[in-house]
């Protein structure tokens, strides 16, 4: 990997502390980034370099996967860090930043490779990109790249505008849009499970699959993010990005080669084939919900409307489920169900693939029908793959029972999503980042849904905190004769 300067906007923020510094440290300890590199952190406040370095060290102690007592190694790592106070609207601060970047590049004898990481509120994305260009920071002999966090736009139009603005400074292949779900090992593993196993590849289609269920349920509520969340809702916070990205990964067809370009092409094809919802179908295909008070793990929790900073009459969604159809040869007739919500019964991100049953099942004729085969990809908190099969129970006169075959990667010390993604971006591999085509196509699917919400055409159901969501979400599946698979 090339030596580089990591230019971090939002260096005193929560994400930097919890994810970015620990990720850089883990990469450094594992020798995955060159020993000679430079990090320049920026924030509004004045912070001395020594203080900045000690804050970074603290965040590593608090959040890093690797923690060791090797003082010399830690000092070497921290010596790469400098801080520069920056007001995002002041062009002169970017000039100062440029000088510091050049000075560090000279001192360390490293090429002008610059990784700009925008770990800041989205309203600052375009002004920062503009100033990176105007200040000359983007004119470098080395490479330049941009890592940007979600949300990427608030709707289709604002996403397009943002993309236009960013592309004045960065080309598409220089932009790494983080969707941390794409950094999750089991989401990345979908590709291998499907394409490296003829056994699964052969049945990954509408001939064998009855439906696919993608769930991302959370126990947490709105936390301290009321200002953001009450204007985003689950539809923007989770569906437009994470849920649709997982759907693309689950449904994409086999590329000829597993390269970033081909994987992205196949993902875009899924989105192009995703049936746009006609306004008259939205209310019957999308379920919105908001939590009321309830109990989770024995603790009473308040309703969404009672959460700090939430308007008492808020009509925001904290739960969404939806039925989607992919109109291509592979998936025609197979419903994909997605479901995500806050304050649900359990923290669980998983993909359940339900296979069709054999219509000539000989056991059914004998009064003991087999159960559907399931392939369950557990993404979080467990990372495992489960295959549910029918088998004979030798202790019960050979009656059929379902058995679970598990592959569990728990005992491997797996790098965190941010660590994998930052590593990929630093080496220029964009496979697991959201390409503009995918982002735009996702917004195109979501936009009419947002508009139907705004027109009040989709009822806001309630669900008790600690439940699996509104009943209407179960009905979505019942209409095709299915149910959500729980606890497998
Ligand atoms: C974030 C959302 O992108 O993903 C949060 O903004 C959500 O609201 C989080 O809690 C869930 O991520 P994970 O990795 O815990 O499933």
PDB file of N, CA, C and O in Angstrom, residues 24-33 66 68 73 77:
ATOM      1  N   UNK A  24      -7.407   2.683  12.296  1.00  0.00           N
ATOM      2  CA  UNK A  24      -6.052   3.001  11.800  1.00  0.00           C
ATOM      3  C   UNK A  24      -5.001   2.283  12.656  1.00  0.00           C
ATOM      4  O   UNK A  24      -4.015   1.760  12.136  1.00  0.00           O
ATOM      5  N   UNK A  25      -5.229   2.275  13.948  1.00  0.00           N
ATOM      6  CA  UNK A  25      -4.260   1.637  14.845  1.00  0.00           C
ATOM      7  C   UNK A  25      -4.161   0.134  14.565  1.00  0.00           C
ATOM      8  O   UNK A  25      -3.069  -0.417  14.452  1.00  0.00           O
ATOM      9  N   UNK A  26      -5.309  -0.501  14.418  1.00  0.00           N
ATOM     10  CA  UNK A  26      -5.287  -1.944  14.157  1.00  0.00           C
ATOM     11  C   UNK A  26      -4.584  -2.258  12.840  1.00  0.00           C
ATOM     12  O   UNK A  26      -3.835  -3.227  12.737  1.00  0.00           O
ATOM     13  N   UNK A  27      -4.814  -1.426  11.848  1.00  0.00           N
ATOM     14  CA  UNK A  27      -4.129  -1.628  10.557  1.00  0.00           C
ATOM     15  C   UNK A  27      -2.625  -1.438  10.721  1.00  0.00           C
ATOM     16  O   UNK A  27      -1.818  -2.172  10.145  1.00  0.00           O
ATOM     17  N   UNK A  28      -2.266  -0.449  11.528  1.00  0.00           N
ATOM     18  CA  UNK A  28      -0.855  -0.157  11.762  1.00  0.00           C
ATOM     19  C   UNK A  28      -0.185  -1.336  12.493  1.00  0.00           C
ATOM     20  O   UNK A  28       0.865  -1.829  12.083  1.00  0.00           O
ATOM     21  N   UNK A  29      -0.830  -1.814  13.551  1.00  0.00           N
ATOM     22  CA  UNK A  29      -0.263  -2.918  14.342  1.00  0.00           C
ATOM     23  C   UNK A  29      -0.105  -4.162  13.472  1.00  0.00           C
ATOM     24  O   UNK A  29       0.855  -4.915  13.604  1.00  0.00           O
ATOM     25  N   UNK A  30      -1.042  -4.357  12.564  1.00  0.00           N
ATOM     26  CA  UNK A  30      -0.969  -5.554  11.707  1.00  0.00           C
ATOM     27  C   UNK A  30      -0.098  -5.323  10.471  1.00  0.00           C
ATOM     28  O   UNK A  30      -0.073  -6.154   9.564  1.00  0.00           O
ATOM     29  N   UNK A  31       0.560  -4.161  10.431  1.00  0.00           N
ATOM     30  CA  UNK A  31       1.471  -3.880   9.307  1.00  0.00           C
ATOM     31  C   UNK A  31       0.750  -3.673   7.992  1.00  0.00           C
ATOM     32  O   UNK A  31       1.321  -3.858   6.915  1.00  0.00           O
ATOM     33  N   UNK A  32      -0.518  -3.282   8.056  1.00  0.00           N
ATOM     34  CA  UNK A  32      -1.274  -3.117   6.809  1.00  0.00           C
ATOM     35  C   UNK A  32      -1.187  -1.704   6.249  1.00  0.00           C
ATOM     36  O   UNK A  32      -1.651  -1.445   5.138  1.00  0.00           O
ATOM     37  N   UNK A  33      -0.696  -0.764   7.060  1.00  0.00           N
ATOM     38  CA  UNK A  33      -0.401   0.539   6.470  1.00  0.00           C
ATOM     39  C   UNK A  33       1.090   0.793   6.621  1.00  0.00           C
ATOM     40  O   UNK A  33       1.699   0.328   7.591  1.00  0.00           O
ATOM     41  N   UNK A  66      -7.118  -4.390  19.021  1.00  0.00           N
ATOM     42  CA  UNK A  66      -5.786  -4.706  19.552  1.00  0.00           C
ATOM     43  C   UNK A  66      -5.436  -3.686  20.619  1.00  0.00           C
ATOM     44  O   UNK A  66      -5.520  -2.489  20.360  1.00  0.00           O
ATOM     45  N   UNK A  68      -2.157  -3.314  23.285  1.00  0.00           N
ATOM     46  CA  UNK A  68      -0.993  -3.986  23.881  1.00  0.00           C
ATOM     47  C   UNK A  68      -0.142  -2.969  24.622  1.00  0.00           C
ATOM     48  O   UNK A  68      -0.448  -1.776  24.629  1.00  0.00           O
ATOM     49  N   UNK A  73       5.748   1.156  19.996  1.00  0.00           N
ATOM     50  CA  UNK A  73       4.850   1.036  18.848  1.00  0.00           C
ATOM     51  C   UNK A  73       3.760   2.114  18.903  1.00  0.00           C
ATOM     52  O   UNK A  73       3.455   2.771  17.905  1.00  0.00           O
ATOM     53  N   UNK A  77       3.111   5.212  16.291  1.00  0.00           N
ATOM     54  CA  UNK A  77       1.805   5.445  15.675  1.00  0.00           C
ATOM     55  C   UNK A  77       1.360   6.886  15.922  1.00  0.00           C
ATOM     56  O   UNK A  77       1.001   7.606  14.990  1.00  0.00           O
TER      57      UNK A  77
END
